[in-house]
Amino acid sequence: MPEPVRVAVIGSGPAGAFTAGQLLGELSPGLYARKVPPEDVRVDLFERLPTPWGLVRAGVAPDHTKIKSVTGLFEGLAQNPRFRLYGNVELGRDVTVAELRERYHAIVYAFGAPDDRTLGIPGEELDRSYAAGDFVGWYNGHPDHDHHRFDLSGRRAVIVGAGNVAFDVARILLAGPGALRGTDIADHALGALAESRVEEVTIVARRGAKEATFTPPELRELAELAGVDLVVDQAEIALAGETLSQPVPDPNSWRNLAKLQAYAAAPLRELPRRAVLRFFLSPEEVLGGADGAVRGVRFIRTGLVRDAAGQLRAVPTAERVELGADLVLRAVGYQGTAVDGVPFDGARGIVANDAGRVVDQDGPRLGEYAVGWAKRGASGVIGTNKLDAAETIDRLLEDLAAGRLLRPQSVSDQDLDAFFHAKQSEVVDHAAWLRLDDHERALGGADGRPRRKLTDVGAMVSIARGGA
Ligand SMILES: Cc1cc2nc3c(=O)[nH]c(=O)nc-3n(C[C@H](O)[C@H](O)[C@H](O)COP(=O)(O)OP(=O)(O)OC[C@H]3O[C@@H](n4cnc5c(N)ncnc54)[C@H](O)[C@@H]3O)c2cc1C
């Protein structure tokens, strides 16, 4: 029997799951020119949390239940006998790159880009100025964000940034607890949102409506939120219209602009809560009050110019605009952090790679690959990671065909299992995760919810491993 090709995938978000699935021929077979029969490939998927599937659980908003159903696909691939999940095992904490290189033909880094980008302006650190990523992790029950507390006692929130994450955050703040009660939102968030006094959320974009990165469905969901008026500034939308003749490749922009023009023209319904969209405003300073907490944000009015690369850039004008706020959420994107032993491109916040092949100062690193947000940065929806995985797998299979993978020790499945259990005594394998999954679903079912999430790693591991 020839040795199987062993691949370690690090991170079980959509990118890692699509990579595992495609390597095993479970997901989108035929998407890439397969150069190795799938039956010769074994995939071990490593995940630092006791729960798999990354931001599908910890990022996607609780009311986006249809999107979350992609986990059904991933659970299906996990049934493949050539697949194993090593949950609660973190690269850099429990295992090292060197240990993996001794045991696998290839390693694929799929560990995402979990850190919030900062604004880099004064006042960012004031009380009631929060990173949107912390808020998202908190309402989604991510164990790393369990300890956060958000002061929702004020009336007005300003969100700096206008991508889909900003729209998710605005919707969660404005939805009202009744709308979230039937979701898998974390219990602590449901309780805090029930007490929230926030009634106006302003989303502020640096560029115009046409350049903003939110997608039409997110805009529609906000516009259709029960009890919420959507307020759009006519003048700022008209300003966007003036740049209509300039080429914009993304059809979403045109759809957004058309919708926004319609919303701006529609009369307000005098509903109890308001979502306000503002454009062409770049944050200059988060303003503090005498109590050391946020009282507003000062923005610089921007205009658009096309740079040498043909990209529209926001440039400052002399005009300043101040918006009052009781809390500020900074939603200007995510970036990755360096993991020990993995080449890192600090400027871009990603694993240093060339179309999926990890590179260091000497060129491509034998047998190491990157995929998903760790490879290309924090952009794109879940489906984007499918094609991205196909590109990385193509590189891996090319290298396999050319004899350019690692030459690990000859190890059996049992040897590997014994090794990782010795490194981490509380591995959560797929069967254990399903026990935790059943437990959460049963807890939720009693309240008519899809699940009630556990947020403490110790409790999760204990339930997963058969504890009471
Ligand atoms: C707030 C938010 C909402 C979103 N909503 C949507 C939506 O509604 N629809 C949509 O299509 N897309 C949505 N997206 C985008 C989508 O979630 C991403 O495209 C996708 O999750 C990126 O996949 P990934 O696998 O690269 O990263 P991730 O999903 O972040 O997965 C990375 C995984 O690696 C694990 N990990 C990290 N470090 C290590 C380590 N050292 N060792 C082992 N494991 C590690 C992490 O715990 C995590 O599970 C949203 C994103 C965010 C942030």
Short mmCIF file of C-alpha atoms and ligand atoms in Angstrom, two decimals:
data_model
loop_
_atom_site.label_atom_id
_atom_site.label_comp_id
_atom_site.label_asym_id
_atom_site.label_seq_id
_atom_site.Cartn_x
_atom_site.Cartn_y
_atom_site.Cartn_z
CA MET A 1 0.00 0.00 0.00
CA PRO A 2 1.48 3.40 -0.93
CA GLU A 3 1.61 6.00 1.84
CA PRO A 4 -1.37 8.38 1.81
CA VAL A 5 -0.78 12.07 1.19
CA ARG A 6 -1.32 13.67 4.59
CA VAL A 7 -2.48 17.28 4.76
CA ALA A 8 -2.87 19.32 7.96
CA VAL A 9 -5.33 22.21 7.61
CA ILE A 10 -5.05 24.84 10.35
CA GLY A 11 -8.35 26.58 11.09
CA SER A 12 -11.83 25.19 10.51
CA GLY A 13 -13.59 28.28 9.09
CA PRO A 14 -15.10 28.21 5.60
CA ALA A 15 -11.65 28.38 3.97
CA GLY A 16 -10.32 25.40 5.94
CA ALA A 17 -13.55 23.46 5.51
CA PHE A 18 -13.71 24.05 1.73
CA THR A 19 -10.03 23.07 1.46
CA ALA A 20 -10.61 19.85 3.39
CA GLY A 21 -13.78 19.10 1.44
CA GLN A 22 -12.24 19.69 -1.96
CA LEU A 23 -9.10 17.71 -1.13
CA LEU A 24 -11.28 14.77 -0.12
CA GLY A 25 -13.51 15.12 -3.17
CA GLU A 26 -16.51 15.86 -0.91
CA LEU A 27 -17.16 19.48 -1.87
CA SER A 28 -17.22 20.77 -5.44
CA PRO A 29 -15.43 17.78 -6.93
CA GLY A 30 -14.29 18.66 -10.43
CA LEU A 31 -13.74 22.30 -9.53
CA TYR A 32 -10.03 21.84 -10.05
CA ALA A 33 -8.03 19.51 -12.26
CA ARG A 34 -7.43 16.73 -9.78
CA LYS A 35 -3.96 15.27 -10.02
CA VAL A 36 -4.26 12.86 -7.13
CA PRO A 37 -7.07 10.37 -6.48
CA PRO A 38 -9.01 11.62 -3.44
CA GLU A 39 -8.79 8.22 -1.78
CA ASP A 40 -5.02 8.76 -1.33
CA VAL A 41 -5.51 11.96 0.68
CA ARG A 42 -6.00 12.20 4.46
CA VAL A 43 -6.95 15.53 5.97
CA ASP A 44 -6.57 16.50 9.62
CA LEU A 45 -8.32 19.77 10.44
CA PHE A 46 -6.95 21.66 13.47
CA GLU A 47 -9.08 24.23 15.28
CA ARG A 48 -8.11 26.25 18.35
CA LEU A 49 -11.70 26.40 19.65
CA PRO A 50 -13.78 23.42 20.77
CA THR A 51 -16.30 24.40 18.04
CA PRO A 52 -15.65 24.20 14.28
CA TRP A 53 -16.60 26.31 11.23
CA GLY A 54 -15.00 29.63 12.23
CA LEU A 55 -16.93 32.83 11.52
CA VAL A 56 -20.02 30.93 10.41
CA ARG A 57 -20.60 30.50 14.13
CA ALA A 58 -18.69 33.50 15.47
CA GLY A 59 -19.11 36.21 12.81
CA VAL A 60 -22.22 35.72 10.68
CA ALA A 61 -25.07 37.56 12.38
CA PRO A 62 -27.49 35.44 14.43
CA ASP A 63 -30.46 36.50 12.28
CA HIS A 64 -28.69 35.24 9.11
CA THR A 65 -29.88 31.69 9.70
CA LYS A 66 -29.96 30.72 6.03
CA ILE A 67 -26.30 31.62 5.59
CA LYS A 68 -25.38 29.60 8.66
CA SER A 69 -26.92 26.51 7.07
CA VAL A 70 -23.64 26.08 5.11
CA THR A 71 -22.50 24.15 8.19
CA GLY A 72 -24.68 21.29 6.90
CA LEU A 73 -22.21 20.92 4.00
CA PHE A 74 -19.25 20.96 6.34
CA GLU A 75 -20.80 18.42 8.71
CA GLY A 76 -21.31 16.17 5.68
CA LEU A 77 -17.63 16.26 4.74
CA ALA A 78 -16.69 15.48 8.32
CA GLN A 79 -18.30 12.04 7.87
CA ASN A 80 -15.56 11.07 5.42
CA PRO A 81 -13.40 8.38 7.09
CA ARG A 82 -10.26 10.09 5.73
CA PHE A 83 -11.10 13.28 7.64
CA ARG A 84 -10.39 14.05 11.29
CA LEU A 85 -11.10 17.13 13.39
CA TYR A 86 -8.65 18.12 16.11
CA GLY A 87 -10.67 20.74 17.94
CA ASN A 88 -9.26 22.67 20.91
CA VAL A 89 -5.78 22.28 19.36
CA GLU A 90 -4.04 25.55 18.52
CA LEU A 91 -1.03 25.98 16.26
CA GLY A 92 1.53 27.94 18.27
CA ARG A 93 0.06 26.88 21.64
CA ASP A 94 -0.36 23.09 21.48
CA VAL A 95 1.61 22.17 18.35
CA THR A 96 4.40 23.80 16.38
CA VAL A 97 4.97 24.19 12.67
CA ALA A 98 8.11 22.00 13.02
CA GLU A 99 6.05 19.18 14.58
CA LEU A 100 3.55 19.34 11.72
CA ARG A 101 6.30 19.44 9.09
CA GLU A 102 7.68 16.17 10.51
CA ARG A 103 4.28 14.46 10.15
CA TYR A 104 2.50 15.87 7.08
CA HIS A 105 3.24 16.22 3.37
CA ALA A 106 1.56 19.62 3.35
CA ILE A 107 0.21 22.20 5.79
CA VAL A 108 -2.52 24.66 4.78
CA TYR A 109 -2.92 27.76 6.97
CA ALA A 110 -6.59 28.74 7.15
CA PHE A 111 -6.54 30.59 10.45
CA GLY A 112 -8.37 33.72 9.31
CA ALA A 113 -7.73 37.36 10.22
CA PRO A 114 -9.35 37.90 13.63
CA ASP A 115 -8.10 41.33 14.79
CA ASP A 116 -9.89 44.65 14.33
CA ARG A 117 -8.06 47.31 12.38
CA THR A 118 -7.71 50.55 14.31
CA LEU A 119 -8.62 54.05 13.12
CA GLY A 120 -5.34 55.57 14.28
CA ILE A 121 -7.01 58.78 15.47
CA PRO A 122 -7.11 60.49 18.88
CA GLY A 123 -9.87 59.43 21.25
CA GLU A 124 -10.13 55.91 19.92
CA GLU A 125 -9.36 54.52 23.38
CA LEU A 126 -12.09 56.48 25.21
CA ASP A 127 -14.78 54.72 27.25
CA ARG A 128 -17.71 53.63 25.08
CA SER A 129 -15.49 53.54 21.96
CA TYR A 130 -15.55 49.89 20.91
CA ALA A 131 -14.15 47.67 18.18
CA ALA A 132 -16.98 46.22 16.10
CA GLY A 133 -15.16 42.86 16.07
CA ASP A 134 -15.39 42.71 19.87
CA PHE A 135 -19.11 43.49 19.70
CA VAL A 136 -19.68 40.85 17.00
CA GLY A 137 -17.69 38.23 18.92
CA TRP A 138 -19.64 39.11 22.07
CA TYR A 139 -23.13 38.83 20.58
CA ASN A 140 -22.12 35.65 18.79
CA GLY A 141 -20.79 33.99 21.95
CA HIS A 142 -17.12 33.69 20.89
CA PRO A 143 -15.21 32.61 24.04
CA ASP A 144 -12.48 35.25 23.43
CA HIS A 145 -15.13 38.00 23.69
CA ASP A 146 -17.19 36.61 26.54
CA HIS A 147 -15.73 39.11 29.02
CA HIS A 148 -16.60 42.28 27.09
CA ARG A 149 -19.22 44.67 28.43
CA PHE A 150 -20.91 47.29 26.24
CA ASP A 151 -22.59 50.34 27.68
CA LEU A 152 -25.86 50.59 25.75
CA SER A 153 -27.46 53.11 28.08
CA GLY A 154 -27.11 56.02 25.61
CA ARG A 155 -29.45 56.91 22.77
CA ARG A 156 -27.09 57.48 19.83
CA ALA A 157 -24.48 55.17 18.36
CA VAL A 158 -22.07 56.03 15.54
CA ILE A 159 -20.48 53.26 13.51
CA VAL A 160 -17.33 54.28 11.67
CA GLY A 161 -17.07 52.20 8.49
CA ALA A 162 -19.77 51.06 6.10
CA GLY A 163 -19.04 47.46 5.15
CA ASN A 164 -21.36 44.54 5.82
CA VAL A 165 -20.05 44.20 9.38
CA ALA A 166 -21.21 47.78 10.12
CA PHE A 167 -24.65 46.91 8.76
CA ASP A 168 -24.80 43.71 10.86
CA VAL A 169 -23.89 45.67 13.98
CA ALA A 170 -26.46 48.38 13.22
CA ARG A 171 -29.17 45.77 12.67
CA ILE A 172 -28.38 43.96 15.91
CA LEU A 173 -28.41 47.27 17.84
CA LEU A 174 -31.73 48.34 16.33
CA ALA A 175 -33.59 45.05 15.88
CA GLY A 176 -35.07 44.96 19.36
CA PRO A 177 -34.82 41.81 21.51
CA GLY A 178 -38.11 40.40 20.19
CA ALA A 179 -36.58 39.99 16.73
CA LEU A 180 -33.51 38.21 18.09
CA ARG A 181 -35.14 35.95 20.64
CA GLY A 182 -35.59 33.15 18.11
CA THR A 183 -31.93 33.16 17.04
CA ASP A 184 -28.73 31.67 18.44
CA ILE A 185 -27.49 35.04 19.74
CA ALA A 186 -25.52 34.65 23.00
CA ASP A 187 -27.71 34.75 26.10
CA HIS A 188 -25.66 37.59 27.65
CA ALA A 189 -26.18 39.72 24.51
CA LEU A 190 -29.89 39.04 24.40
CA GLY A 191 -30.15 40.20 28.01
CA ALA A 192 -28.06 43.35 27.45
CA LEU A 193 -29.87 44.28 24.22
CA ALA A 194 -33.22 43.95 26.00
CA GLU A 195 -32.02 46.73 28.34
CA SER A 196 -30.49 48.84 25.52
CA ARG A 197 -31.66 52.43 25.09
CA VAL A 198 -30.00 52.88 21.69
CA GLU A 199 -32.55 54.30 19.26
CA GLU A 200 -30.41 55.93 16.57
CA VAL A 201 -27.47 54.31 14.79
CA THR A 202 -25.49 56.30 12.22
CA ILE A 203 -23.27 54.41 9.79
CA VAL A 204 -20.55 56.64 8.37
CA ALA A 205 -18.66 55.94 5.15
CA ARG A 206 -15.41 57.63 4.15
CA ARG A 207 -16.28 57.50 0.46
CA GLY A 208 -19.52 57.79 -1.48
CA ALA A 209 -22.52 55.49 -1.73
CA LYS A 210 -21.17 54.01 -4.92
CA GLU A 211 -17.79 53.10 -3.42
CA ALA A 212 -19.06 51.71 -0.09
CA THR A 213 -18.56 47.97 0.32
CA PHE A 214 -21.90 46.92 1.83
CA THR A 215 -23.99 44.65 -0.35
CA PRO A 216 -27.60 45.20 -1.51
CA PRO A 217 -29.13 42.50 0.74
CA GLU A 218 -27.59 44.10 3.87
CA LEU A 219 -28.97 47.49 2.82
CA ARG A 220 -32.42 46.02 2.21
CA GLU A 221 -32.44 44.23 5.59
CA LEU A 222 -31.68 47.48 7.38
CA ALA A 223 -34.30 49.37 5.38
CA GLU A 224 -36.91 46.74 6.17
CA LEU A 225 -36.19 46.40 9.87
CA ALA A 226 -39.43 46.62 11.85
CA GLY A 227 -39.82 49.82 13.83
CA VAL A 228 -36.82 51.49 12.16
CA ASP A 229 -36.73 54.45 9.76
CA LEU A 230 -33.83 54.53 7.31
CA VAL A 231 -32.55 58.08 6.95
CA VAL A 232 -30.38 58.91 3.96
CA ASP A 233 -28.90 62.34 3.33
CA GLN A 234 -30.19 63.60 -0.05
CA ALA A 235 -27.21 65.89 -0.65
CA GLU A 236 -24.64 63.14 -0.02
CA ILE A 237 -26.44 60.75 -2.35
CA ALA A 238 -26.63 63.45 -5.02
CA LEU A 239 -22.87 63.90 -4.61
CA ALA A 240 -22.42 60.20 -5.35
CA GLY A 241 -24.59 60.59 -8.43
CA GLU A 242 -22.17 63.19 -9.79
CA THR A 243 -19.50 60.53 -10.12
CA LEU A 244 -21.87 58.23 -12.01
CA SER A 245 -20.04 58.65 -15.28
CA GLN A 246 -16.89 57.18 -13.78
CA PRO A 247 -16.34 53.48 -14.39
CA VAL A 248 -17.31 51.24 -11.49
CA PRO A 249 -16.86 47.53 -12.06
CA ASP A 250 -19.05 46.31 -9.20
CA PRO A 251 -22.76 46.02 -10.09
CA ASN A 252 -23.59 46.11 -6.35
CA SER A 253 -22.62 49.79 -6.36
CA TRP A 254 -25.23 50.66 -8.93
CA ARG A 255 -27.91 48.68 -7.13
CA ASN A 256 -27.00 50.31 -3.82
CA LEU A 257 -27.07 53.77 -5.33
CA ALA A 258 -30.44 53.26 -6.99
CA LYS A 259 -31.90 51.98 -3.72
CA LEU A 260 -30.37 54.80 -1.70
CA GLN A 261 -31.78 57.40 -4.07
CA ALA A 262 -35.22 55.86 -3.54
CA TYR A 263 -34.80 55.76 0.26
CA ALA A 264 -33.57 59.37 0.33
CA ALA A 265 -36.67 60.49 -1.57
CA ALA A 266 -39.14 58.51 0.58
CA PRO A 267 -40.86 60.30 3.50
CA LEU A 268 -39.86 59.24 7.01
CA ARG A 269 -42.42 57.14 8.85
CA GLU A 270 -41.67 58.59 12.33
CA LEU A 271 -40.85 55.13 13.68
CA PRO A 272 -39.35 54.70 17.17
CA ARG A 273 -35.80 53.93 15.98
CA ARG A 274 -33.61 55.29 13.16
CA ALA A 275 -30.73 54.03 11.06
CA VAL A 276 -28.88 56.91 9.43
CA LEU A 277 -26.43 56.54 6.53
CA ARG A 278 -23.80 59.22 5.98
CA PHE A 279 -21.18 59.41 3.22
CA PHE A 280 -17.98 61.31 2.36
CA LEU A 281 -16.95 61.65 6.02
CA SER A 282 -13.55 60.51 7.32
CA PRO A 283 -13.06 60.31 11.12
CA GLU A 284 -10.61 62.85 12.55
CA GLU A 285 -11.14 62.47 16.29
CA VAL A 286 -13.36 60.58 18.73
CA LEU A 287 -14.47 63.33 21.10
CA GLY A 288 -14.62 62.79 24.85
CA GLY A 289 -16.79 64.43 27.48
CA ALA A 290 -15.84 65.51 31.00
CA ASP A 291 -16.49 61.92 32.19
CA GLY A 292 -13.75 60.58 29.86
CA ALA A 293 -16.30 58.78 27.72
CA VAL A 294 -17.35 59.29 24.12
CA ARG A 295 -19.56 62.29 23.35
CA GLY A 296 -19.19 62.35 19.57
CA VAL A 297 -16.94 62.04 16.55
CA ARG A 298 -15.49 64.81 14.41
CA PHE A 299 -15.22 63.99 10.72
CA ILE A 300 -13.47 65.59 7.77
CA ARG A 301 -15.66 66.00 4.71
CA THR A 302 -13.99 64.12 1.85
CA GLY A 303 -14.06 64.36 -1.91
CA LEU A 304 -13.06 61.71 -4.44
CA VAL A 305 -10.11 61.68 -6.79
CA ARG A 306 -8.80 58.90 -8.97
CA ASP A 307 -5.23 57.86 -8.10
CA ALA A 308 -2.47 56.69 -10.45
CA ALA A 309 -3.76 53.11 -10.23
CA GLY A 310 -7.24 54.25 -11.29
CA GLN A 311 -8.74 53.70 -7.80
CA LEU A 312 -11.08 56.33 -6.37
CA ARG A 313 -9.54 57.72 -3.18
CA ALA A 314 -11.17 59.87 -0.52
CA VAL A 315 -9.26 63.15 -0.11
CA PRO A 316 -9.86 65.66 2.70
CA THR A 317 -11.59 69.01 2.20
CA ALA A 318 -11.57 71.91 4.68
CA GLU A 319 -15.08 71.16 6.00
CA ARG A 320 -15.54 69.53 9.43
CA VAL A 321 -18.70 67.72 10.57
CA GLU A 322 -19.39 66.71 14.18
CA LEU A 323 -21.82 63.94 15.07
CA GLY A 324 -22.95 63.50 18.67
CA ALA A 325 -22.68 59.94 19.99
CA ASP A 326 -23.05 58.05 23.26
CA LEU A 327 -21.09 55.13 21.89
CA VAL A 328 -18.84 54.57 18.91
CA LEU A 329 -18.16 51.32 17.09
CA ARG A 330 -15.13 51.11 14.82
CA ALA A 331 -15.87 48.82 11.87
CA VAL A 332 -13.00 49.42 9.49
CA GLY A 333 -12.00 45.84 8.82
CA TYR A 334 -10.07 42.92 10.20
CA GLN A 335 -6.43 41.87 9.94
CA GLY A 336 -4.42 38.78 10.77
CA THR A 337 -1.78 38.30 13.47
CA ALA A 338 1.50 36.44 13.16
CA VAL A 339 1.50 32.81 14.28
CA ASP A 340 4.82 31.40 15.53
CA GLY A 341 6.81 29.81 12.73
CA VAL A 342 4.57 31.05 9.90
CA PRO A 343 5.95 33.76 7.56
CA PHE A 344 3.84 36.88 8.00
CA ASP A 345 3.32 39.93 5.82
CA GLY A 346 2.84 42.55 8.53
CA ALA A 347 1.93 45.35 6.13
CA ARG A 348 -1.04 43.40 4.77
CA GLY A 349 -1.83 41.41 7.92
CA ILE A 350 -1.75 38.07 6.07
CA VAL A 351 0.42 34.96 5.81
CA ALA A 352 3.18 35.83 3.31
CA ASN A 353 2.13 33.93 0.18
CA ASP A 354 2.12 33.89 -3.57
CA ALA A 355 -1.29 32.73 -4.87
CA GLY A 356 -1.52 30.34 -1.93
CA ARG A 357 2.11 29.14 -1.71
CA VAL A 358 3.67 30.37 1.53
CA VAL A 359 6.86 32.33 0.89
CA ASP A 360 9.70 33.54 3.07
CA GLN A 361 12.85 35.50 2.26
CA ASP A 362 14.26 32.44 0.42
CA GLY A 363 11.19 31.95 -1.82
CA PRO A 364 8.36 29.38 -1.59
CA ARG A 365 8.32 27.30 1.60
CA LEU A 366 8.19 23.61 0.77
CA GLY A 367 4.80 22.07 1.65
CA GLU A 368 3.20 25.17 3.21
CA TYR A 369 0.11 26.93 1.82
CA ALA A 370 -2.42 29.55 2.83
CA VAL A 371 -6.11 29.96 2.11
CA GLY A 372 -9.04 32.23 2.97
CA TRP A 373 -8.68 35.40 5.02
CA ALA A 374 -5.21 34.29 6.18
CA LYS A 375 -4.16 34.27 2.51
CA ARG A 376 -5.90 37.26 0.93
CA GLY A 377 -6.96 39.43 3.87
CA ALA A 378 -10.38 40.03 5.37
CA SER A 379 -12.59 40.38 2.34
CA GLY A 380 -15.20 38.31 0.60
CA VAL A 381 -18.17 36.24 1.66
CA ILE A 382 -18.25 32.58 2.60
CA GLY A 383 -18.57 31.47 -1.03
CA THR A 384 -15.44 33.45 -2.00
CA ASN A 385 -13.40 30.97 0.01
CA LYS A 386 -14.51 28.09 -2.20
CA LEU A 387 -12.71 29.33 -5.32
CA ASP A 388 -9.88 30.56 -3.15
CA ALA A 389 -9.46 27.02 -1.76
CA ALA A 390 -9.48 25.64 -5.31
CA GLU A 391 -6.59 27.95 -6.25
CA THR A 392 -4.53 26.90 -3.23
CA ILE A 393 -5.25 23.21 -3.82
CA ASP A 394 -4.14 23.59 -7.45
CA ARG A 395 -0.78 24.88 -6.19
CA LEU A 396 -0.53 22.00 -3.73
CA LEU A 397 -1.35 19.37 -6.36
CA GLU A 398 1.10 20.90 -8.83
CA ASP A 399 3.79 20.60 -6.17
CA LEU A 400 2.73 17.05 -5.38
CA ALA A 401 3.02 16.09 -9.05
CA ALA A 402 6.47 17.70 -9.19
CA GLY A 403 7.67 15.93 -6.02
CA ARG A 404 7.91 19.25 -4.16
CA LEU A 405 6.00 18.37 -0.95
CA LEU A 406 7.46 17.61 2.48
CA ARG A 407 8.86 14.15 3.21
CA PRO A 408 7.42 13.35 6.64
CA GLN A 409 8.09 10.35 8.89
CA SER A 410 6.05 7.30 8.04
CA VAL A 411 3.19 7.56 10.54
CA SER A 412 -0.16 5.80 10.91
CA ASP A 413 -3.47 7.47 11.78
CA GLN A 414 -3.10 5.96 15.26
CA ASP A 415 0.44 7.38 15.70
CA LEU A 416 -0.81 10.85 14.83
CA ASP A 417 -3.78 10.55 17.14
CA ALA A 418 -1.55 9.46 20.03
CA PHE A 419 0.86 12.32 19.32
CA PHE A 420 -1.78 15.06 19.35
CA HIS A 421 -3.57 13.65 22.39
CA ALA A 422 -0.23 13.71 24.21
CA LYS A 423 0.23 17.37 23.20
CA GLN A 424 -3.31 18.39 24.20
CA SER A 425 -5.09 16.13 26.67
CA GLU A 426 -8.51 17.68 25.86
CA VAL A 427 -8.82 17.26 22.11
CA VAL A 428 -12.37 17.80 20.84
CA ASP A 429 -12.75 15.47 17.88
CA HIS A 430 -15.74 15.50 15.56
CA ALA A 431 -17.77 13.05 17.63
CA ALA A 432 -17.11 15.20 20.71
CA TRP A 433 -18.13 18.36 18.84
CA LEU A 434 -21.40 16.65 17.84
CA ARG A 435 -22.07 15.95 21.54
CA LEU A 436 -21.61 19.65 22.30
CA ASP A 437 -23.70 20.56 19.25
CA ASP A 438 -26.54 18.28 20.44
CA HIS A 439 -26.31 19.76 23.92
CA GLU A 440 -26.58 23.36 22.65
CA ARG A 441 -29.45 22.48 20.32
CA ALA A 442 -31.33 20.74 23.12
CA LEU A 443 -30.86 23.78 25.40
CA GLY A 444 -32.12 26.07 22.63
CA GLY A 445 -34.97 23.80 21.59
CA ALA A 446 -36.51 24.14 25.04
CA ASP A 447 -36.87 27.91 24.34
CA GLY A 448 -37.80 27.65 20.65
CA ARG A 449 -34.29 28.72 19.59
CA PRO A 450 -31.91 26.94 17.16
CA ARG A 451 -29.34 26.60 19.94
CA ARG A 452 -28.10 28.24 23.10
CA LYS A 453 -24.37 28.69 22.81
CA LEU A 454 -21.96 27.79 25.55
CA THR A 455 -19.27 30.47 25.73
CA ASP A 456 -16.86 29.12 28.33
CA VAL A 457 -14.15 26.89 26.85
CA GLY A 458 -13.90 24.76 30.00
CA ALA A 459 -17.64 24.04 29.99
CA MET A 460 -17.64 23.40 26.24
CA VAL A 461 -14.78 20.93 26.46
CA SER A 462 -16.36 19.19 29.41
CA ILE A 463 -19.72 18.70 27.63
CA ALA A 464 -18.00 17.71 24.39
CA ARG A 465 -15.94 15.08 26.17
CA GLY A 466 -18.98 13.53 27.79
CA GLY A 467 -19.14 15.46 31.08
CA ALA A 468 -22.36 16.50 32.72
C1 LIG B 1 -18.93 39.96 11.39
C2 LIG B 1 -18.88 39.15 10.13
C3 LIG B 1 -20.06 38.80 9.51
C4 LIG B 1 -20.04 38.08 8.32
N1 LIG B 1 -21.22 37.75 7.74
C5 LIG B 1 -21.21 37.05 6.59
C6 LIG B 1 -22.46 36.69 5.98
O1 LIG B 1 -23.54 37.03 6.49
N2 LIG B 1 -22.40 35.98 4.82
C7 LIG B 1 -21.21 35.59 4.25
O2 LIG B 1 -21.21 34.91 3.21
N3 LIG B 1 -20.02 35.92 4.82
C8 LIG B 1 -20.00 36.63 5.96
N4 LIG B 1 -18.81 36.98 6.53
C9 LIG B 1 -17.55 36.61 5.85
C10 LIG B 1 -17.12 35.17 6.17
O3 LIG B 1 -17.34 34.92 7.52
C11 LIG B 1 -15.63 34.98 5.79
O4 LIG B 1 -15.52 35.08 4.37
C12 LIG B 1 -15.08 33.62 6.19
O5 LIG B 1 -15.42 33.26 7.50
C13 LIG B 1 -13.54 33.60 6.09
O6 LIG B 1 -13.16 32.27 6.29
P1 LIG B 1 -11.75 31.82 6.91
O7 LIG B 1 -11.85 30.34 7.03
O8 LIG B 1 -10.65 32.39 6.11
O9 LIG B 1 -11.66 32.51 8.35
P2 LIG B 1 -12.46 32.23 9.70
O10 LIG B 1 -13.90 31.98 9.44
O11 LIG B 1 -12.09 33.32 10.61
O12 LIG B 1 -11.84 30.87 10.27
C14 LIG B 1 -10.56 30.80 10.84
C15 LIG B 1 -10.56 29.69 11.88
O13 LIG B 1 -9.20 29.44 12.31
C16 LIG B 1 -9.19 29.24 13.72
N5 LIG B 1 -7.83 29.53 14.19
C17 LIG B 1 -7.27 30.76 14.34
N6 LIG B 1 -6.00 30.64 14.77
C18 LIG B 1 -5.75 29.31 14.89
C19 LIG B 1 -4.60 28.56 15.30
N7 LIG B 1 -3.44 29.15 15.63
N8 LIG B 1 -4.69 27.20 15.35
C20 LIG B 1 -5.87 26.58 15.00
N9 LIG B 1 -6.97 27.26 14.60
C21 LIG B 1 -6.91 28.60 14.54
C22 LIG B 1 -10.25 30.21 14.22
O14 LIG B 1 -10.69 29.87 15.52
C23 LIG B 1 -11.34 30.04 13.16
O15 LIG B 1 -12.22 29.01 13.48
C24 LIG B 1 -18.80 37.69 7.73
C25 LIG B 1 -17.60 38.05 8.37
C26 LIG B 1 -17.65 38.77 9.56
C27 LIG B 1 -16.36 39.16 10.24
#
